[in-house]
Amino acid sequence: MDILIYGTINSVTLALYAIGFAMVYGVSRLPNFAHGALYVVSGFITWSFLNSLGLNYLLSIILALIATAIIGALIYQFVLIRVRGMEISEIIASYAIGLAILEGFRWGGFKGLTYTLPAFIEGSVEIAGVSVDYQRLLVVGIGAAVVGLLWLFTRYTRIGLAMRGMAQDERAALMLGIDSDLIAVVAMGFGSMLAGLAAVLLLPLGNIVVEAGYNILILAIAVCIVGGLGSWMGAVLAAFLIGFAQILTVVYLGAHYQMVVALLAIILTLILRPSGLFGQQKELEERV
Amino acid sequence: MLEATGLMVFYENMLALNNISIRCGVNQIIGVFGANSAGKSTLMYTLSGIMQDIQKKEAMAGGERITLMGEVRYMGEDISGLKPSQRARKGIVLCPERRRIFNESSVLENLKIGGYLASSSEARNTLEYVFKIFPPLARLKKRIGGFLSGGEQQMLAIGRALMAQPKILLLDEPLMGLSPLMQAELILATKGICEEMKLSVIITEQYARPVLPIVDYAYILENGSAVMEGSKQELMDNPDVRSAYFGIEESYE
Ligand SMILES: Nc1ncnc2c1ncn2[C@@H]1O[C@H](COP(=O)(O)OP(=O)(O)O)[C@@H](O)[C@H]1O
Ligand SMILES: [Mg+2]
């Protein structure tokens, strides 16, 4: 039973880490290696609003999410747009931005145990004999809601449908009047906000530390590669696969091996099925 | 309505369009015929602005050097500098060669994505209209785009383009790979759309025969140059055209 409960929590956590990354890659084919940095940024912004400006917690969170979305959109509009379509340059540029942000925080002295966010609701509840705190329940609930809302968003709204079109065939989308530059910015803003949402949900369970930015990037990439790059539903399923694998490893081998699962998953997927479990290998279009 | 003058397109040093000028009036159907590699798709891309987008992306990635010259005017306005999304907003919508259906989306979703520019009432009305002229699409609403037959995909591609509320519909080789029966059906549908939705059509094909009956005026491209143009009757009467472009369907593709 513990395995089921902790596995679910861990899986939803991974899905939250990865879903923004998966979305940006899916829509714009942009591997956003600043994803982990945006996660940390959102945590520190929330902390600052809460502690330096003394705002109410919910308001701090909302403002931080908006700010993170704007930062993501600006990173795209001023830097990444220039290297659009060249994946290696996109990786280098976004990783460099991520490094600058994270190391900037470290340099600025944002480290140590002082930087924590309070849980939304203190306390815990017993489920089938396992004690689960409310924050983790919220993570699962909100995580599930995010996946559901995102699904609805991409199927029933104009912008969401445009994203789906662009993800499948950007040129065809252009012909239908979809402005790919605009949609790419919006997707990046959304993806950053999702990184921020993961942060405000999960950081209350620990400290805000710079290293989280690196770990989350690795986990997000692991999930997306296993799920098939570009398929965010695949990423959600992969999150469950890796999530449960990690918990099983922790139970039977020890916590030390948890990260190895993700790394092994990346390597095995790349060797055995490079397009991921659920990704379709795009056929090369023949030119006649 | 749409008037292009002196269009030149170079892929590196290869001349793909050589000083092409074409015009399309209100509610007209214009044909552009030419063999494989004549430059038909290049022309359609240039009119719809896709060529400018390809040029921009190639330049950014340090790929192919593409040079564009000439002017495209739409309703008297020079639109040569507009992005494809801006041209589509003005009513110039391309239904591309090989259809480019969104393969993972259902028929209905393909159409909804096509309705990006439409208001919700326009989208509703056009959807109804598309299902009326292409009944198979209504039946296959939930079918995934990638699983449709060629004919169904072509109907979907045209329907999806109509959802974008075009005033000029650019059809690039819509008959490619279709049976003669399906070809005839689509050509009839195209004529109907042009009349009922009050729009103009520019249609390209390798062979003129299936299309010529519905065109008002046509151009013939050879290696990027317009070697001939004229009204339907003029082209039909021309012996050179007859031999070269009334090819037999069996040899098609
Ligand atoms: N992206 C490209 N790069 C280089 N050459 C191209 C490209 N696209 C088309 N061409 C060439 O331009 C010519 C015209 O092509 P195209 O416009 O596709 O002709 P059509 O549609 O009439 O078959 C062909 O010789 C083709 O090989
Ligand atoms: Mg062509």
Coordinates of C-alpha atoms and ligand atoms in Angstrom, one line a residue:
Chain A
M1 CA 0.0 0.0 0.0
D2 CA 2.8 2.4 0.8
I3 CA 4.2 1.6 -2.6
L4 CA 1.0 2.5 -4.3
I5 CA 0.6 5.8 -2.4
Y6 CA 4.1 6.9 -2.5
G7 CA 4.4 5.8 -6.1
T8 CA 1.5 7.8 -7.1
I9 CA 2.7 10.9 -5.3
N10 CA 6.2 10.5 -6.8
S11 CA 4.7 9.9 -10.3
V12 CA 2.6 13.0 -10.1
T13 CA 5.6 15.0 -8.9
L14 CA 7.6 13.8 -11.9
A15 CA 4.7 14.7 -14.2
L16 CA 4.6 18.2 -12.8
Y17 CA 8.4 18.6 -13.3
A18 CA 8.1 17.4 -16.9
I19 CA 4.9 18.7 -18.3
G20 CA 6.0 22.2 -19.0
F21 CA 9.2 21.0 -20.7
A22 CA 7.1 18.5 -22.7
M23 CA 4.7 21.1 -23.8
V24 CA 7.3 23.6 -25.0
Y25 CA 9.1 20.9 -26.9
G26 CA 5.9 19.5 -28.3
V27 CA 4.7 22.8 -29.7
S28 CA 7.9 24.5 -30.8
R29 CA 10.4 21.6 -30.9
L30 CA 12.4 23.7 -28.5
P31 CA 14.3 21.8 -25.8
N32 CA 14.1 24.3 -23.0
F33 CA 17.1 23.6 -20.8
A34 CA 16.3 26.6 -18.7
H35 CA 13.3 24.7 -17.4
G36 CA 14.9 23.8 -14.0
A37 CA 16.1 27.4 -13.5
L38 CA 12.6 28.7 -14.1
Y39 CA 11.4 26.2 -11.4
V40 CA 13.8 27.7 -8.9
V41 CA 13.1 31.3 -10.1
S42 CA 9.4 30.8 -9.3
G43 CA 10.3 29.5 -5.8
F44 CA 12.5 32.5 -5.0
I45 CA 10.0 34.9 -6.4
T46 CA 7.2 33.4 -4.3
W47 CA 9.5 33.5 -1.3
S48 CA 10.3 37.2 -1.9
F49 CA 6.7 38.3 -2.3
L50 CA 5.8 36.4 0.8
N51 CA 8.7 37.4 3.0
S52 CA 10.1 40.6 1.6
L53 CA 6.9 42.3 0.5
G54 CA 4.8 40.6 3.1
L55 CA 2.0 39.7 0.6
N56 CA -0.6 37.0 1.3
Y57 CA 0.5 33.5 0.3
L58 CA -2.0 32.8 -2.4
L59 CA -1.4 36.2 -4.0
S60 CA 2.4 35.7 -3.8
I61 CA 1.9 32.4 -5.7
I62 CA -0.3 33.8 -8.4
L63 CA 2.0 36.8 -8.9
A64 CA 5.1 34.5 -9.0
L65 CA 3.4 32.3 -11.6
I66 CA 2.6 35.2 -13.8
A67 CA 6.1 36.6 -13.3
T68 CA 7.7 33.2 -14.2
A69 CA 5.5 33.0 -17.4
I70 CA 6.7 36.5 -18.4
I71 CA 10.3 35.6 -17.7
G72 CA 9.9 32.5 -19.9
A73 CA 8.3 34.5 -22.7
L74 CA 11.0 37.1 -22.5
I75 CA 13.8 34.5 -22.7
Y76 CA 12.1 33.2 -25.8
Q77 CA 11.4 36.5 -27.4
F78 CA 14.8 38.0 -26.8
V79 CA 17.2 35.0 -27.0
L80 CA 15.8 31.7 -28.1
I81 CA 13.9 33.1 -31.1
R82 CA 17.2 33.9 -32.8
V83 CA 18.3 30.3 -32.7
R84 CA 14.9 28.8 -33.4
G85 CA 15.1 25.6 -35.4
M86 CA 18.7 24.8 -34.6
E87 CA 18.4 22.4 -31.8
I88 CA 22.0 22.4 -30.7
S89 CA 22.0 26.2 -30.4
E90 CA 18.7 26.1 -28.7
I91 CA 20.1 23.7 -26.1
I92 CA 23.3 25.7 -25.6
A93 CA 21.5 29.0 -25.4
S94 CA 18.7 27.8 -23.0
Y95 CA 21.2 25.9 -20.9
A96 CA 23.4 28.9 -20.6
I97 CA 20.5 31.1 -19.5
G98 CA 19.6 28.4 -17.0
L99 CA 23.2 28.3 -15.7
A100 CA 23.3 32.1 -15.4
I101 CA 20.1 32.2 -13.5
L102 CA 21.0 29.4 -11.1
E103 CA 24.6 30.4 -10.5
G104 CA 23.4 34.0 -10.1
F105 CA 21.2 32.9 -7.3
R106 CA 24.0 31.0 -5.7
W107 CA 26.3 34.0 -6.0
G108 CA 23.6 36.3 -4.6
G109 CA 23.6 34.2 -1.5
F110 CA 20.3 32.4 -2.0
K111 CA 21.3 29.3 -0.2
G112 CA 21.0 27.6 3.1
L113 CA 18.0 26.6 5.0
T114 CA 16.3 29.9 5.4
Y115 CA 14.5 29.7 2.1
T116 CA 11.5 27.6 2.6
L117 CA 7.8 28.0 1.6
P118 CA 5.1 27.0 4.1
A119 CA 2.8 24.2 3.3
F120 CA -0.6 25.3 2.0
I121 CA -2.3 23.3 4.7
E122 CA -0.4 21.9 7.6
G123 CA -1.1 18.5 9.0
S124 CA -1.5 15.0 7.6
V125 CA -4.1 12.4 7.1
E126 CA -4.0 8.6 7.4
I127 CA -4.8 6.7 4.2
A128 CA -5.0 3.0 4.5
G129 CA -2.6 3.1 7.4
V130 CA -0.1 5.3 5.7
S131 CA 0.3 8.9 6.9
V132 CA 0.2 11.4 4.1
D133 CA 0.5 15.1 4.7
Y134 CA -2.0 17.4 3.1
Q135 CA 0.6 19.1 0.9
R136 CA 1.3 15.8 -0.9
L137 CA -2.4 15.2 -1.3
L138 CA -2.7 18.6 -2.9
V139 CA 0.2 17.8 -5.2
V140 CA -1.7 14.8 -6.5
G141 CA -5.0 16.6 -6.7
I142 CA -3.7 19.7 -8.4
G143 CA -1.3 17.7 -10.6
A144 CA -4.2 15.6 -11.9
A145 CA -6.3 18.8 -12.4
V146 CA -3.4 20.4 -14.4
V147 CA -3.2 17.4 -16.7
G148 CA -7.0 17.4 -17.2
L149 CA -7.1 21.1 -17.8
L150 CA -4.3 21.0 -20.2
W151 CA -6.0 18.3 -22.1
L152 CA -9.2 20.3 -22.3
F153 CA -7.2 23.5 -23.2
T154 CA -5.5 21.8 -26.2
R155 CA -8.7 20.4 -27.5
Y156 CA -11.3 23.1 -27.0
T157 CA -9.6 26.5 -27.1
R158 CA -8.4 28.5 -30.1
I159 CA -4.9 28.9 -28.8
G160 CA -4.8 25.3 -27.6
L161 CA -5.9 23.9 -30.9
A162 CA -3.4 26.2 -32.7
M163 CA -0.7 24.6 -30.5
R164 CA -1.8 21.2 -31.5
G165 CA -1.7 22.1 -35.1
M166 CA 1.7 23.7 -34.8
A167 CA 3.0 20.7 -32.9
Q168 CA 2.1 18.4 -35.8
D169 CA 3.0 20.5 -38.8
E170 CA 4.1 24.0 -38.3
R171 CA 4.0 24.9 -42.0
A172 CA 0.5 23.7 -42.4
A173 CA -0.5 25.8 -39.4
L174 CA 1.1 28.8 -41.0
M175 CA -1.1 28.4 -44.0
L176 CA -4.2 28.5 -41.8
G177 CA -3.2 31.8 -40.3
I178 CA -1.6 30.6 -37.2
D179 CA 1.2 32.9 -36.2
S180 CA 3.9 30.4 -35.2
D181 CA 6.0 33.1 -33.5
L182 CA 3.1 34.1 -31.3
I183 CA 2.1 30.6 -30.4
A184 CA 5.7 29.7 -29.6
V185 CA 5.9 32.6 -27.1
V186 CA 2.6 31.6 -25.6
A187 CA 3.8 28.0 -25.3
M188 CA 7.0 29.1 -23.6
G189 CA 5.1 31.3 -21.2
F190 CA 2.7 28.4 -20.4
G191 CA 5.6 25.9 -20.0
S192 CA 7.4 28.3 -17.7
M193 CA 4.3 28.8 -15.7
L194 CA 3.9 25.0 -15.3
A195 CA 7.5 24.8 -14.1
G196 CA 6.5 27.5 -11.6
L197 CA 3.4 25.7 -10.5
A198 CA 5.4 22.6 -9.9
A199 CA 7.8 24.7 -7.8
V200 CA 5.1 26.3 -5.5
L201 CA 3.5 22.9 -5.0
L202 CA 6.6 20.9 -4.3
L203 CA 9.0 23.4 -2.6
P204 CA 7.0 23.5 0.6
L205 CA 8.1 19.8 1.0
G206 CA 11.8 20.9 1.2
N207 CA 14.0 23.9 0.9
I208 CA 14.5 26.2 -2.1
V209 CA 17.9 25.3 -3.3
V210 CA 19.8 26.0 -6.4
E211 CA 20.6 22.4 -7.0
A212 CA 16.9 21.7 -7.5
G213 CA 17.2 23.4 -10.8
Y214 CA 19.6 20.8 -12.1
N215 CA 17.8 17.8 -10.6
I216 CA 14.5 18.9 -12.0
L217 CA 15.9 19.4 -15.5
I218 CA 17.4 15.9 -15.5
L219 CA 14.1 14.4 -14.3
A220 CA 12.1 16.3 -16.8
I221 CA 14.3 15.2 -19.6
A222 CA 14.2 11.6 -18.4
V223 CA 10.5 11.6 -18.3
C224 CA 10.2 13.3 -21.7
I225 CA 12.7 11.0 -23.4
V226 CA 11.0 7.9 -22.0
G227 CA 7.6 9.2 -22.9
G228 CA 8.6 10.2 -26.4
L229 CA 9.8 13.8 -27.0
G230 CA 7.0 16.0 -28.1
S231 CA 4.2 13.8 -26.7
W232 CA 3.1 15.4 -23.4
M233 CA 0.5 12.7 -22.7
G234 CA 3.4 10.2 -23.2
A235 CA 5.3 12.2 -20.7
V236 CA 2.5 11.8 -18.1
L237 CA 2.5 8.1 -18.6
A238 CA 6.3 7.9 -18.5
A239 CA 6.2 9.9 -15.2
F240 CA 4.1 7.0 -13.7
L241 CA 6.5 4.4 -15.1
I242 CA 9.6 6.1 -13.7
G243 CA 7.8 7.3 -10.6
F244 CA 6.8 3.8 -9.5
A245 CA 10.2 2.4 -10.6
Q246 CA 11.9 4.9 -8.3
I247 CA 9.7 4.1 -5.3
L248 CA 10.3 0.3 -5.9
T249 CA 14.0 1.0 -6.0
V250 CA 13.9 3.0 -2.9
V251 CA 12.0 0.3 -1.0
Y252 CA 14.1 -2.7 -2.3
L253 CA 17.5 -1.1 -2.9
G254 CA 17.7 2.1 -0.9
A255 CA 17.2 5.8 -1.5
H256 CA 20.7 6.1 -2.9
Y257 CA 19.6 4.5 -6.2
Q258 CA 16.6 6.8 -6.9
M259 CA 18.4 9.1 -9.4
V260 CA 20.0 6.1 -11.1
V261 CA 16.5 4.9 -12.1
A262 CA 16.0 8.1 -14.1
L263 CA 19.4 8.0 -15.7
L264 CA 19.1 4.4 -16.5
A265 CA 15.7 5.1 -18.0
I266 CA 17.2 7.7 -20.3
I267 CA 19.9 5.4 -21.5
L268 CA 17.7 2.3 -21.9
T269 CA 15.1 4.3 -23.9
L270 CA 17.7 5.8 -26.1
I271 CA 19.2 2.4 -26.9
L272 CA 16.1 0.4 -27.2
R273 CA 13.5 2.8 -28.5
P274 CA 14.8 6.2 -29.3
S275 CA 11.5 7.6 -30.2
G276 CA 10.3 6.9 -26.7
L277 CA 7.5 4.6 -25.5
F278 CA 4.7 6.7 -27.0
G279 CA 6.3 9.0 -29.5
Q280 CA 5.8 8.4 -33.1
Q281 CA 8.9 8.4 -35.2
K282 CA 8.1 11.0 -37.8
E283 CA 8.5 9.7 -41.2
L284 CA 10.9 11.6 -43.4
E285 CA 8.9 13.5 -45.9
E286 CA 10.0 12.5 -49.4
R287 CA 10.6 15.4 -51.7
V288 CA 9.2 15.0 -55.2
Chain B
M1 CA -7.9 40.9 -56.7
L2 CA -4.5 39.1 -56.5
E3 CA -1.8 40.2 -58.8
A4 CA 1.8 39.1 -58.9
T5 CA 4.3 40.7 -61.1
G6 CA 7.9 39.7 -62.0
L7 CA 8.2 36.9 -59.5
M8 CA 11.7 35.4 -59.4
V9 CA 12.8 32.7 -57.0
F10 CA 16.3 31.3 -56.7
Y11 CA 17.2 28.3 -54.6
E12 CA 20.9 29.1 -54.3
N13 CA 21.7 29.6 -57.9
M14 CA 18.9 27.6 -59.3
L15 CA 16.2 29.7 -60.9
A16 CA 12.8 28.1 -59.8
L17 CA 10.6 30.9 -61.0
N18 CA 11.6 33.2 -63.8
N19 CA 9.7 36.4 -64.1
I20 CA 6.3 35.1 -63.5
S21 CA 3.3 37.4 -63.6
I22 CA -0.2 36.2 -62.9
R23 CA -3.5 37.7 -61.9
C24 CA -6.7 36.4 -60.4
G25 CA -9.9 38.4 -60.5
V26 CA -12.8 38.3 -58.1
N27 CA -14.7 35.0 -58.2
Q28 CA -12.4 33.6 -60.9
I29 CA -10.8 30.2 -61.1
I30 CA -7.2 30.3 -62.4
G31 CA -5.3 27.3 -63.5
V32 CA -1.5 26.9 -63.4
F33 CA -0.3 23.8 -65.3
G34 CA 3.1 22.4 -65.6
A35 CA 5.1 19.2 -65.3
N36 CA 6.8 18.0 -62.1
S37 CA 9.4 20.5 -61.0
A38 CA 8.0 23.3 -63.2
G39 CA 7.7 25.6 -60.2
K40 CA 4.1 25.3 -59.3
S41 CA 4.6 24.8 -55.6
T42 CA 7.2 27.5 -55.5
L43 CA 4.7 29.9 -57.0
M44 CA 2.0 28.9 -54.5
Y45 CA 4.4 29.3 -51.6
T46 CA 5.4 32.7 -52.9
L47 CA 1.8 33.9 -53.2
S48 CA 0.9 32.7 -49.7
G49 CA 4.1 33.9 -48.0
I50 CA 5.3 30.5 -47.0
M51 CA 8.3 31.0 -49.3
Q52 CA 9.3 34.1 -47.2
D53 CA 9.0 32.0 -44.1
I54 CA 11.2 29.2 -45.6
Q55 CA 13.7 31.8 -46.7
K56 CA 13.8 33.3 -43.2
K57 CA 14.3 30.0 -41.5
E58 CA 17.0 28.8 -44.0
A59 CA 18.8 32.1 -43.5
M60 CA 18.7 31.8 -39.7
A61 CA 19.9 28.2 -39.8
G62 CA 22.6 29.1 -42.3
G63 CA 21.0 26.7 -44.8
E64 CA 20.0 27.3 -48.4
R65 CA 20.3 30.8 -49.8
I66 CA 16.9 31.7 -51.2
T67 CA 16.4 34.9 -53.2
L68 CA 13.0 36.3 -53.9
M69 CA 12.1 39.1 -56.2
G70 CA 8.9 40.6 -57.6
E71 CA 5.7 41.9 -56.1
V72 CA 2.5 40.5 -54.9
R73 CA -0.5 42.8 -54.6
Y74 CA -3.8 41.9 -53.0
M75 CA -6.8 44.3 -53.4
G76 CA -4.4 46.9 -54.6
E77 CA -2.1 46.6 -51.5
D78 CA 1.5 45.4 -51.7
I79 CA 1.6 42.3 -49.5
S80 CA 5.1 41.1 -50.5
G81 CA 6.4 41.8 -47.0
L82 CA 3.6 40.1 -45.0
K83 CA 4.0 36.9 -43.1
P84 CA 1.9 33.9 -44.1
S85 CA -0.3 34.3 -41.1
Q86 CA -1.0 37.9 -42.0
R87 CA -1.8 36.9 -45.6
A88 CA -4.1 34.2 -44.4
R89 CA -5.9 36.8 -42.2
K90 CA -6.5 38.8 -45.3
G91 CA -8.0 35.8 -47.0
I92 CA -5.2 34.1 -48.9
V93 CA -5.2 30.5 -47.8
L94 CA -3.1 27.8 -49.2
C95 CA -4.2 24.2 -49.3
P96 CA -0.8 22.6 -49.9
E97 CA 0.5 19.8 -52.1
R98 CA 0.3 16.4 -50.4
R99 CA -2.4 17.8 -48.1
R100 CA -0.4 18.1 -44.9
I101 CA -3.2 16.8 -42.8
F102 CA -2.7 16.9 -39.0
N103 CA -2.1 13.2 -38.8
E104 CA -2.7 12.7 -35.1
S105 CA -5.9 14.8 -34.9
S106 CA -9.4 13.7 -35.8
V107 CA -11.2 15.0 -38.8
L108 CA -13.2 17.3 -36.6
E109 CA -10.1 18.6 -34.9
N110 CA -8.3 19.2 -38.2
L111 CA -11.3 21.4 -39.1
K112 CA -11.3 23.2 -35.8
I113 CA -7.7 24.0 -36.1
G114 CA -8.4 25.3 -39.5
G115 CA -11.0 27.6 -37.9
Y116 CA -8.3 29.5 -36.0
L117 CA -9.1 32.8 -37.8
A118 CA -12.8 32.3 -37.9
S119 CA -15.3 33.8 -35.4
S120 CA -17.3 31.1 -33.6
S121 CA -20.4 31.7 -35.8
E122 CA -18.2 31.6 -39.0
A123 CA -16.6 28.4 -37.8
R124 CA -20.0 26.8 -37.1
N125 CA -21.5 27.8 -40.5
T126 CA -18.4 26.7 -42.4
L127 CA -18.2 23.4 -40.6
E128 CA -21.8 22.7 -41.6
Y129 CA -21.1 23.7 -45.2
V130 CA -18.0 21.5 -45.3
F131 CA -19.9 18.5 -44.1
K132 CA -22.6 19.3 -46.6
I133 CA -20.3 19.3 -49.6
F134 CA -18.1 16.5 -48.4
P135 CA -20.5 14.1 -46.7
P136 CA -17.7 11.4 -46.1
L137 CA -16.1 13.9 -43.7
A138 CA -19.3 14.1 -41.6
R139 CA -19.3 10.3 -41.4
L140 CA -15.6 10.1 -40.4
K141 CA -15.7 13.0 -38.0
K142 CA -13.9 11.1 -35.3
R143 CA -11.4 9.3 -37.6
I144 CA -7.8 10.2 -37.1
G145 CA -6.4 12.2 -40.0
G146 CA -3.6 9.8 -40.7
F147 CA -6.0 7.0 -41.3
L148 CA -8.0 8.6 -44.1
S149 CA -7.8 7.6 -47.7
G150 CA -6.2 10.0 -50.2
G151 CA -9.5 11.3 -51.4
E152 CA -10.8 11.8 -47.9
Q153 CA -7.6 13.6 -46.9
Q154 CA -7.9 15.9 -49.9
M155 CA -11.5 16.7 -48.9
L156 CA -10.3 17.4 -45.4
A157 CA -7.5 19.6 -46.6
I158 CA -9.9 21.7 -48.6
G159 CA -12.4 21.8 -45.8
R160 CA -9.7 22.8 -43.4
A161 CA -8.6 25.6 -45.7
L162 CA -12.2 26.8 -46.0
M163 CA -12.5 27.0 -42.2
A164 CA -9.9 29.8 -42.4
Q165 CA -12.4 31.9 -44.3
P166 CA -10.4 32.4 -47.5
K167 CA -11.2 34.9 -50.2
I168 CA -8.6 33.4 -52.4
L169 CA -8.1 29.6 -52.1
L170 CA -4.8 28.3 -53.4
L171 CA -5.0 24.6 -54.3
D172 CA -1.7 23.0 -55.0
E173 CA -2.1 19.8 -56.9
P174 CA -5.3 18.7 -55.2
L175 CA -5.8 15.8 -57.6
M176 CA -2.4 14.1 -56.9
G177 CA -2.8 10.4 -56.5
L178 CA -6.6 10.3 -56.8
S179 CA -8.7 8.0 -59.0
P180 CA -10.2 9.7 -62.0
L181 CA -13.7 9.4 -60.4
M182 CA -12.5 11.1 -57.3
Q183 CA -10.7 13.8 -59.4
A184 CA -13.9 14.6 -61.3
E185 CA -15.8 14.8 -58.0
L186 CA -13.3 17.2 -56.4
I187 CA -13.2 19.4 -59.5
L188 CA -17.0 19.7 -59.4
A189 CA -16.8 20.5 -55.7
T190 CA -14.2 23.1 -56.3
K191 CA -16.4 24.8 -58.8
G192 CA -19.3 24.7 -56.4
I193 CA -17.3 26.1 -53.6
C194 CA -16.1 29.0 -55.7
E195 CA -19.7 29.9 -56.6
E196 CA -21.4 29.3 -53.3
M197 CA -18.7 30.8 -51.0
K198 CA -18.0 33.6 -53.5
L199 CA -14.3 33.1 -53.6
S200 CA -11.5 32.9 -56.1
V201 CA -9.4 29.9 -56.7
I202 CA -5.9 29.4 -58.1
I203 CA -5.4 25.7 -58.8
T204 CA -2.2 23.9 -60.0
E205 CA -2.0 20.6 -61.7
Q206 CA 0.4 18.6 -63.8
Y207 CA -2.3 17.7 -66.3
A208 CA -4.7 20.3 -67.5
R209 CA -7.4 17.9 -68.7
P210 CA -9.4 17.3 -65.5
V211 CA -9.2 21.0 -64.5
L212 CA -9.5 22.9 -67.7
P213 CA -13.3 22.7 -67.9
I214 CA -13.7 24.9 -64.7
V215 CA -11.0 27.5 -65.2
D216 CA -11.5 31.0 -66.5
Y217 CA -7.9 31.6 -67.4
A218 CA -4.7 29.5 -67.2
Y219 CA -1.0 29.7 -67.3
I220 CA 1.4 27.0 -68.3
L221 CA 4.8 26.8 -66.6
E222 CA 7.9 25.1 -67.9
N223 CA 11.1 25.1 -65.9
G224 CA 10.0 28.1 -64.0
S225 CA 8.9 30.2 -66.9
A226 CA 5.4 30.9 -68.1
V227 CA 5.5 29.6 -71.7
M228 CA 1.8 30.2 -72.4
E229 CA -1.3 31.7 -71.0
G230 CA -4.8 32.3 -72.1
S231 CA -8.5 31.7 -71.6
K232 CA -9.8 28.1 -71.4
Q233 CA -10.8 28.2 -75.1
E234 CA -7.5 29.6 -76.3
L235 CA -5.6 26.8 -74.5
M236 CA -8.0 24.1 -75.6
D237 CA -7.5 25.2 -79.2
N238 CA -3.8 25.3 -79.1
P239 CA -2.2 22.1 -80.6
D240 CA 1.0 22.3 -78.5
V241 CA -1.1 22.4 -75.3
R242 CA -3.3 19.6 -76.4
S243 CA -0.4 17.2 -76.9
A244 CA 1.6 18.2 -73.9
Y245 CA -0.9 18.7 -71.1
F246 CA -3.8 16.5 -72.0
G247 CA -1.7 13.6 -70.8
I248 CA -3.4 10.3 -70.2
E249 CA -4.5 9.7 -66.6
E250 CA -2.7 6.3 -66.4
S251 CA 0.7 7.9 -66.6
Y252 CA -0.2 10.3 -63.8
E253 CA 2.3 10.3 -61.0
Ligands
LIG1 N1 13.7 23.9 -51.0 C1 14.2 23.7 -52.2 N2 15.5 23.8 -52.4 C2 16.1 23.6 -53.6 N3 15.4 23.4 -54.7 C3 14.1 23.3 -54.6 C4 13.4 23.5 -53.3 N4 12.1 23.4 -53.5 C5 11.9 23.1 -54.8 N5 13.1 23.1 -55.5 C6 13.3 22.9 -56.9 O1 12.6 24.0 -57.6 C7 12.0 23.5 -58.7 C8 10.5 23.8 -58.7 O2 10.0 23.0 -57.7 P1 8.4 23.0 -57.3 O3 8.0 24.4 -57.2 O4 8.2 22.1 -56.2 O5 7.8 22.4 -58.6 P2 6.4 21.7 -58.9 O6 5.5 22.0 -57.7 O7 5.9 22.3 -60.1 O8 6.6 20.2 -59.0 C9 12.4 22.0 -58.8 O9 13.5 21.9 -59.7 C10 12.7 21.6 -57.4 O10 13.7 20.6 -57.4
MG2 MG 4.6 20.9 -56.5

